[in-house]
CSV table of C-alpha atoms in Angstrom, one decimal:
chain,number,residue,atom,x,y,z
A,12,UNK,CA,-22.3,-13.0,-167.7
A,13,UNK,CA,-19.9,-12.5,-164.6
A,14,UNK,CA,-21.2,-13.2,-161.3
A,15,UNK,CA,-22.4,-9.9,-159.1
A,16,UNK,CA,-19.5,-10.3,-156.9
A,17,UNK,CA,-17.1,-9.1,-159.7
A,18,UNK,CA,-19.0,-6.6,-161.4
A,19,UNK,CA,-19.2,-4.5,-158.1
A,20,UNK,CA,-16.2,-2.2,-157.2
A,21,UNK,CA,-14.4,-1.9,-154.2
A,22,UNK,CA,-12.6,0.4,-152.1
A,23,UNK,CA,-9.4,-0.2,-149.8
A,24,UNK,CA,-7.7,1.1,-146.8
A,25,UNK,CA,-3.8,1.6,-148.0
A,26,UNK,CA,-1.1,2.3,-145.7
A,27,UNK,CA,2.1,3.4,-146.6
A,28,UNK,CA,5.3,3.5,-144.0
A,29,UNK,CA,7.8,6.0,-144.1
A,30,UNK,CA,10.4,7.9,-142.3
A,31,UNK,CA,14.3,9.3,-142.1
A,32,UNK,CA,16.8,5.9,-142.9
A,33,UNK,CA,14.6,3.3,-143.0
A,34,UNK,CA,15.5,2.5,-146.7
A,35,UNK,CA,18.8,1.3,-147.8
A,36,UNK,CA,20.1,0.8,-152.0
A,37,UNK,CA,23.5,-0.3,-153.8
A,38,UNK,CA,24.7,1.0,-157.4
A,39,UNK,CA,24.1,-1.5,-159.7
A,40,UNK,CA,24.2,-2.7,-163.7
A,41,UNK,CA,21.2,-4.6,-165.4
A,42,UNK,CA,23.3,-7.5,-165.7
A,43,UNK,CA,23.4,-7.5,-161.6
A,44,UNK,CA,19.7,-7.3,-161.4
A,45,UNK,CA,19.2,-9.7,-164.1
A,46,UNK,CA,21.7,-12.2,-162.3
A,47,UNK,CA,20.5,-11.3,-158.8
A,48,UNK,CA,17.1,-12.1,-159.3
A,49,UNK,CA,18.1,-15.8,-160.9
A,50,UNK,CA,19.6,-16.0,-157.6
A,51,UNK,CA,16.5,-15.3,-155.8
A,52,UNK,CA,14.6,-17.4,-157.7
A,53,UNK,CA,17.3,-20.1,-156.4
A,54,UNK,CA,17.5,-18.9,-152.9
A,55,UNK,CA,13.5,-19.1,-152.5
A,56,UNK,CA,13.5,-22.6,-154.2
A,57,UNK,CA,16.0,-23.7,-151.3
A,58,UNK,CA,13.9,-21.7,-148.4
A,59,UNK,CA,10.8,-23.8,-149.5
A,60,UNK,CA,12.6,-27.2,-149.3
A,61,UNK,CA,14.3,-26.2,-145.9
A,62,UNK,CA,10.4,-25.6,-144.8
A,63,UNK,CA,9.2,-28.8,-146.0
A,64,UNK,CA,12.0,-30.5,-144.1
A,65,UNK,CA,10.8,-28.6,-141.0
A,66,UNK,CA,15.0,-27.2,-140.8
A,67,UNK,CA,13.9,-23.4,-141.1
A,68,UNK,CA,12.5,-21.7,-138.1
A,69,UNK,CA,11.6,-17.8,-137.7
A,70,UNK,CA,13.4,-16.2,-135.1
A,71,UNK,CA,10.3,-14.8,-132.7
A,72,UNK,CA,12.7,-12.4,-130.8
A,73,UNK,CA,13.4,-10.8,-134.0
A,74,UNK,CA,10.2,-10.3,-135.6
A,75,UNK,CA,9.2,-9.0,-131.4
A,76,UNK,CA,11.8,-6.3,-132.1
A,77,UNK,CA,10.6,-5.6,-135.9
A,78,UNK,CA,6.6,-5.1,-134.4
A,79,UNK,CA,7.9,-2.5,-131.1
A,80,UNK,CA,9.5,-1.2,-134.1
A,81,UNK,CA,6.2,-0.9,-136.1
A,82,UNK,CA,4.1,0.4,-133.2
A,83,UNK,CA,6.4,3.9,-133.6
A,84,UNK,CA,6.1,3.8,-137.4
A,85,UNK,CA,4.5,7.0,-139.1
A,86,UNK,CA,2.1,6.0,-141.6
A,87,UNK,CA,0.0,6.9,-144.7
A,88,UNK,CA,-3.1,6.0,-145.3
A,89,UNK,CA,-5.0,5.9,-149.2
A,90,UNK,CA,-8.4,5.5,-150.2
A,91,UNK,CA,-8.2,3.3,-153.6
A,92,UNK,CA,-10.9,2.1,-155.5
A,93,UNK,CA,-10.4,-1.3,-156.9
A,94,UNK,CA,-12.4,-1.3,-160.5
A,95,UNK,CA,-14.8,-4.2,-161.2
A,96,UNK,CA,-13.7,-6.5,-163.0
A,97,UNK,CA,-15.7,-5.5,-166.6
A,98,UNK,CA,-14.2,-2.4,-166.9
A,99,UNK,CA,-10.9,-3.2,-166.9
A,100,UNK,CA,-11.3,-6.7,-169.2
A,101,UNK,CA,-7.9,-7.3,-170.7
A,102,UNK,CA,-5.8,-4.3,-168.5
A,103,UNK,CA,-3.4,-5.0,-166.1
A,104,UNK,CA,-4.5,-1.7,-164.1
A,105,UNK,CA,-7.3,-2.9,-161.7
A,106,UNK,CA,-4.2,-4.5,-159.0
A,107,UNK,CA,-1.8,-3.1,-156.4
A,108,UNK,CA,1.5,-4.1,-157.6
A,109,UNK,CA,4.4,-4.5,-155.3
A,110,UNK,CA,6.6,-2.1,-156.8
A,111,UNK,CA,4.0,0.9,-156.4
A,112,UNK,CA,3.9,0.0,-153.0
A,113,UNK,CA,7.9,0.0,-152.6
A,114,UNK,CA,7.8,3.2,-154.5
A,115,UNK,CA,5.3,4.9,-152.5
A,116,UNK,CA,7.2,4.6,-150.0
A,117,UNK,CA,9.9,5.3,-151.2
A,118,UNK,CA,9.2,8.8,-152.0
A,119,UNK,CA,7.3,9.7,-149.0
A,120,UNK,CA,10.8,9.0,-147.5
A,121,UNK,CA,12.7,10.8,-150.4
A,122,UNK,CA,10.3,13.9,-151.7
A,123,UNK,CA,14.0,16.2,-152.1
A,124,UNK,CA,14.2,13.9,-155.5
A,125,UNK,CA,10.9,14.8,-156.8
A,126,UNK,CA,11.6,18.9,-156.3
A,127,UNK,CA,14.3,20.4,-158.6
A,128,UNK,CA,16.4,23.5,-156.7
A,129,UNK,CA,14.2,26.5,-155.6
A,130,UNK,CA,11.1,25.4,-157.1
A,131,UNK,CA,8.1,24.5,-154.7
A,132,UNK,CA,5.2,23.6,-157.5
A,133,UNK,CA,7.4,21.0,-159.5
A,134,UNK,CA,5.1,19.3,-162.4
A,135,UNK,CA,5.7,15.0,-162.2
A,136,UNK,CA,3.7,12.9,-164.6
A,137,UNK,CA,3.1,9.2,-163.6
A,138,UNK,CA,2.8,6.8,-166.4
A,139,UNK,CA,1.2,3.5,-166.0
A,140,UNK,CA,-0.4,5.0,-162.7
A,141,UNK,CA,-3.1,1.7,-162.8
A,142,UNK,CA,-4.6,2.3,-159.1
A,143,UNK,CA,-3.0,5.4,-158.7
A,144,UNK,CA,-1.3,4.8,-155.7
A,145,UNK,CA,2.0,6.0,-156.4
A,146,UNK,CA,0.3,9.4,-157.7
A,147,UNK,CA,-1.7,10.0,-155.1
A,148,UNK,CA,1.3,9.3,-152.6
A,149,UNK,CA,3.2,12.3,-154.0
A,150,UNK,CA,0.4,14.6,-153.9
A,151,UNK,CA,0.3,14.0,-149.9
A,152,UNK,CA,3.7,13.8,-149.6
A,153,UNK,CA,4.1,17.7,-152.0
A,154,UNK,CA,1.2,18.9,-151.3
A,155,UNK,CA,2.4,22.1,-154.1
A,156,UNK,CA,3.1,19.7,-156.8
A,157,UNK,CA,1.3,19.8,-160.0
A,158,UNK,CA,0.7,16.0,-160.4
A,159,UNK,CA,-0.8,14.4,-163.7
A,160,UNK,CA,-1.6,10.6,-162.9
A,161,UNK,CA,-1.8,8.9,-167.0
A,162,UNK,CA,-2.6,5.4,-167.9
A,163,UNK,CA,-3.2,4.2,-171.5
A,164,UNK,CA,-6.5,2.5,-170.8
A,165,UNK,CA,-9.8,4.3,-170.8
A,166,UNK,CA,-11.4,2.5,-168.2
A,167,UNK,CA,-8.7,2.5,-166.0
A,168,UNK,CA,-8.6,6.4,-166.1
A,169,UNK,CA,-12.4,6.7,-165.2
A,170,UNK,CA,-11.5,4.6,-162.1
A,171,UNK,CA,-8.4,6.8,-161.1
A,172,UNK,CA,-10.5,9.6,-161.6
A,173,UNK,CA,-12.4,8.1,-158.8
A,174,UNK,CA,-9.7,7.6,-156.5
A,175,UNK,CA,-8.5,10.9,-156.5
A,176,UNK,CA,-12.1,12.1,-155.4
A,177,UNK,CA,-11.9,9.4,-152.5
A,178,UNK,CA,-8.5,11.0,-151.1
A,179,UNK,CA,-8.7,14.7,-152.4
A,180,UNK,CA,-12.5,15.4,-152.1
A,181,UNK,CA,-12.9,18.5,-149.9
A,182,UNK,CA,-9.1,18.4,-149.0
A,183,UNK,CA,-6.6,21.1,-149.0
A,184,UNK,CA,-3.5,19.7,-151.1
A,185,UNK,CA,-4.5,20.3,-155.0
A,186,UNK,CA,-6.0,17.4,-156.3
A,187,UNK,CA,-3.7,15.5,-158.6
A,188,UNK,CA,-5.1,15.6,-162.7
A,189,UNK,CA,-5.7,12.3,-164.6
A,190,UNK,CA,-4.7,12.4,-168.4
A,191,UNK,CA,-4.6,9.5,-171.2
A,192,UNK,CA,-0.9,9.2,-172.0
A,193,UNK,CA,0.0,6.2,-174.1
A,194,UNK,CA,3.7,5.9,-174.6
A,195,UNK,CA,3.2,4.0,-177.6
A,196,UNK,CA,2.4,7.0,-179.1
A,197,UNK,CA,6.1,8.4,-178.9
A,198,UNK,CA,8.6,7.2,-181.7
A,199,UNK,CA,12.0,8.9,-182.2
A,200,UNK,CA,11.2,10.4,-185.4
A,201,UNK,CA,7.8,12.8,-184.1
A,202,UNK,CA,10.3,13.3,-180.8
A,203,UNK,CA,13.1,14.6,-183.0
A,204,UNK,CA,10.8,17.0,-184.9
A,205,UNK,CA,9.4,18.9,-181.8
A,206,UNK,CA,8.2,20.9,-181.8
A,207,UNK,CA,7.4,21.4,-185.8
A,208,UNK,CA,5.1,18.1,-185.4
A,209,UNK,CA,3.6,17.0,-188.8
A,210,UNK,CA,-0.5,17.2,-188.3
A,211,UNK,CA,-0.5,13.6,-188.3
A,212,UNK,CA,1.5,12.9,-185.8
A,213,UNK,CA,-0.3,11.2,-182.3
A,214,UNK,CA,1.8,13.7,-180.4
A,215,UNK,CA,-0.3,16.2,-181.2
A,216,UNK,CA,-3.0,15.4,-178.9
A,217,UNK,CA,-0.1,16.0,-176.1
A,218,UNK,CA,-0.1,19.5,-176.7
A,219,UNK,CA,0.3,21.7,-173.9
A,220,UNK,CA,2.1,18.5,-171.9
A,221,UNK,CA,4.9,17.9,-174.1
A,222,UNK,CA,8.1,19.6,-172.7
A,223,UNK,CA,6.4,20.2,-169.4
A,224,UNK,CA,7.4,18.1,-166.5
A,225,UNK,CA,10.0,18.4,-164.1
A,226,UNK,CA,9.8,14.3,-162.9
A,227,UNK,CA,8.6,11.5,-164.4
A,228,UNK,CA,7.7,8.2,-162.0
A,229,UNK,CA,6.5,5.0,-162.9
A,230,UNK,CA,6.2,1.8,-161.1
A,231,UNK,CA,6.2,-1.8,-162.4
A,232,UNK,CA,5.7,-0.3,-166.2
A,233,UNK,CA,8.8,-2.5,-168.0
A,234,UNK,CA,8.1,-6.3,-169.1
A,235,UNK,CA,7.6,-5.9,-172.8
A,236,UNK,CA,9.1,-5.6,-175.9
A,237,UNK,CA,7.5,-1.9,-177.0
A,238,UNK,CA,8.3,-0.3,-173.4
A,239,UNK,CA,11.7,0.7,-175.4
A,240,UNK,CA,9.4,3.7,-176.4
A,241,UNK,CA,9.1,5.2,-173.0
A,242,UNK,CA,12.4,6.4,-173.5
A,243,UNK,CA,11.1,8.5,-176.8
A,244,UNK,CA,8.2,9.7,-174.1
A,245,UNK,CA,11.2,11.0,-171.4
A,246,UNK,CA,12.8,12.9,-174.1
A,247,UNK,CA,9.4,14.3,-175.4
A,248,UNK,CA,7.8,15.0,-171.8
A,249,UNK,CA,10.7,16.2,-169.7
A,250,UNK,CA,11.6,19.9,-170.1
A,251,UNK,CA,14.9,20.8,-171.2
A,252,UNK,CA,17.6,20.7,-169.2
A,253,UNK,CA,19.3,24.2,-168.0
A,254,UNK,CA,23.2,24.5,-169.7
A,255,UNK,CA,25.4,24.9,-166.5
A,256,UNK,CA,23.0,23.7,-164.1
A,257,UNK,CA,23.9,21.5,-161.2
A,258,UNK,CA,20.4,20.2,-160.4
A,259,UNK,CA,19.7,17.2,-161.2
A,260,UNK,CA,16.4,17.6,-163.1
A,261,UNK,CA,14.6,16.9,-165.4
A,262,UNK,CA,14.8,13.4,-164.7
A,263,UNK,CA,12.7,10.1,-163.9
A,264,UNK,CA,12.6,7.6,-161.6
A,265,UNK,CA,11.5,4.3,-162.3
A,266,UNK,CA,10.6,1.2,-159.2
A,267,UNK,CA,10.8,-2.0,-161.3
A,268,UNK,CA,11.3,-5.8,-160.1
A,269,UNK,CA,13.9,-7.3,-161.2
A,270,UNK,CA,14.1,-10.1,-163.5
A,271,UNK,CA,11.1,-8.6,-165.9
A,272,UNK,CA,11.3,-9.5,-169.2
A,273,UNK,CA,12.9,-6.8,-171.6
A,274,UNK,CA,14.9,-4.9,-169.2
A,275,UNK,CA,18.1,-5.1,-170.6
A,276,UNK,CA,16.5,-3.5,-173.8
A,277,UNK,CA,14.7,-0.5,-172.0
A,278,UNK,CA,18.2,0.2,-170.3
A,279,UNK,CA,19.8,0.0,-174.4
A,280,UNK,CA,16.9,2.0,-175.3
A,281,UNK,CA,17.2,4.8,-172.8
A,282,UNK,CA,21.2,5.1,-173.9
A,283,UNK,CA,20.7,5.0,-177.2
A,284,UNK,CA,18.0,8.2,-176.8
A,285,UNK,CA,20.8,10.1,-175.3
A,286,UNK,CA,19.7,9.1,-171.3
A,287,UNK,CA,21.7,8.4,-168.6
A,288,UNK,CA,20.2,5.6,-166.2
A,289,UNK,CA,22.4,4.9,-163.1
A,290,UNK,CA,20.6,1.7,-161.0
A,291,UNK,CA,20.7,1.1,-157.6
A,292,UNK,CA,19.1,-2.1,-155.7
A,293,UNK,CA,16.8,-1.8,-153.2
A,294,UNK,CA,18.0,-3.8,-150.1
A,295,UNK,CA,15.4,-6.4,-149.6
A,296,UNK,CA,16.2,-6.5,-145.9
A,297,UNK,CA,16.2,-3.0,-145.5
A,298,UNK,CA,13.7,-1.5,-142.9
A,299,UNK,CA,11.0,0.0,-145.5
A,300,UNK,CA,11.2,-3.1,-147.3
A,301,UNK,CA,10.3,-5.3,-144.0
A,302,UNK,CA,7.6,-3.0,-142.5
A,303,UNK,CA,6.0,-2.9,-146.2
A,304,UNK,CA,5.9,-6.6,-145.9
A,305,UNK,CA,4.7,-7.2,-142.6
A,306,UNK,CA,1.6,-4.3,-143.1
A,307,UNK,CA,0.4,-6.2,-146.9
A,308,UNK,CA,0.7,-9.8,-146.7
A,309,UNK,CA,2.7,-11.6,-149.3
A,310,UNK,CA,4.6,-8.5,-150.6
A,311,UNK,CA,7.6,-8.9,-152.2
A,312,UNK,CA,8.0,-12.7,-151.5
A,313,UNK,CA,10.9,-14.0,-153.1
A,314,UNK,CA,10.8,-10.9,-155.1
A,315,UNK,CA,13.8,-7.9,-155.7
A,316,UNK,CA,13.2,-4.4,-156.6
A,317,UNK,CA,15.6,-1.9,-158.3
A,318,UNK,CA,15.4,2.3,-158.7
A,319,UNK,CA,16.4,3.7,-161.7
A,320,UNK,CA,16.9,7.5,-162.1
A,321,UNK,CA,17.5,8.6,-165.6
A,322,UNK,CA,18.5,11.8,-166.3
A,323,UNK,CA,18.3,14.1,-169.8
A,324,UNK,CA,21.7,15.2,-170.7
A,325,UNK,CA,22.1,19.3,-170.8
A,326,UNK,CA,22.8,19.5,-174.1
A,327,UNK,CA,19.1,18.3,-175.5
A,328,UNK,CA,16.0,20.5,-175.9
């Protein structure tokens, strides 16, 4: 039996900076995040030991500069419901990862990439949403947007369902829709039969979402092995891509940290279905990335973050 204190849910006060230039990024290959996050790892091995000889100070006029800075900051503030811990036994979706809050922000700052030309009701899906933050971010931020919020886990839906209530309840932007996507229901096979599915197939239940979405955006959704099937869910979900066209969707864009296991293979995976991926690191020193870290305690430490955008080539359907 768990003890009250867990079985009770919880709700939390999130706030999100943004504004113009205060985020900063460099083109990139796996093989530089890979490598640059084994140099982290080193780097915050050798901070710690300069603490523990007592050589490391902070720099007070600095962080003085960084908090006037904060005090003119525009913010966002989220209602999200933390699930007890019983209903989300076994999933991963009951925290606030680090890269949905980098992301979060990250859009709020960026909305252009979410909104392909002349369109003003773009349709994003957010797989892996867990909490939802990243979701319910982008409804705020495109308050036209036609926003399904999709997580694999039962339980963890229920509780997003309740999250959009706490932020959309009564408001005027159109509440975002919660839907059970599981990516590990896409194989190459069923993607390269759409749409003359087989009865059988699981991606059948995705009717009327398959070929649909403008954006997809996920946060912190690549550390094992099967993730290589998200790329069969991109070609499945995205619509086609206009011959001719210069804008740049269909497309999706991914926050991940660096160093997860199995990233190499979901970059191989998403060129081998045909998608282009072009990475770019986040700067960890950038201005986002500070006032993210000075607003939620222990974010990011000794911790790097990459965007990739992947893009559907033209000549799919």
């Amino acid at each position: 039996m768990l003890p009250p204190s867990l079985l009770a849910a919880s709700e939390d006060l999130v706030r999100i900076p943004y504004g113009a230039g205060s985020s900063s990024s460099e083109v990139a290959t796996v093989d530089d995040v890979i490598a640059g996050a084994a140099l982290l790892r080193r780097e915050a091995c050798a901070r710690a030991a300069a603490l523990r000889s007592g050589s490391a100070s902070a720099d007070e006029s600095e962080q003085e500069a960084e908090e006037s800075e904060d005090e003119q900051q525009q913010w966002l503030s989220l209602r999200v419901r933390r699930p007890a811990a019983a209903e989300v036994a076994g999933s991963i979706g009951g925290k606030l990862w680090d890269a949905s809050l980098l992301m979060s922000a990250w859009l709020l700052e960026n909305p252009s990439l979410l909104q392909p030309a002349g369109c003003r009701t773009p349709r994003v899906l957010e797989i892996g949403a867990g909490l939802g933050l990243v979701g319910l971010a982008v409804a705020r931020a495109l308050p036209d947007a036609r926003i399904t919020m999709s997580d694999y886990d039962p339980a963890v839906l229920r509780n997003l369902g309740e999250s959009i209530r706490l932020n959309f309840a009564g408001a005027a932007p159109a509440a975002p829709a919660a839907a059970l996507v599981d990516f590990r229901d896409f194989c190459e096979a069923d993607v390269a039969a759409l749409p003359h599915l087989p009865p059988a197939s699981p991606l059948c239940r995705y009717e009327g979402l398959l070929g649909s979405f403008d954006v997809v955006i996920g946060s912190d959704i690549v550390y094992d092995h099967s993730h290589a099937r998200i790329a069969a869910l991109l070609r499945a979900m995205l619509r086609p891509a206009a011959n001719g066209s210069a804008d740049s969707h269909p497309c999706a864009l991914f926050v991940l940290p660096d160093g997860r296991p199995r990233q190499a293979d979901f970059v191989a995976s998403l060129g081998a279905a045909g998608l282009r991926c072009r990475i770019e690191r986040v700067g960890r020193d950038c201005l986002m990335c500070r006032r993210i870290a000075r607003e939620h305690e222990g974010w990011g430490a000794d911790a790097s973050f990459s965007i990739y955008k992947v893009h559907r080539a033209a000549q799919q359907s």
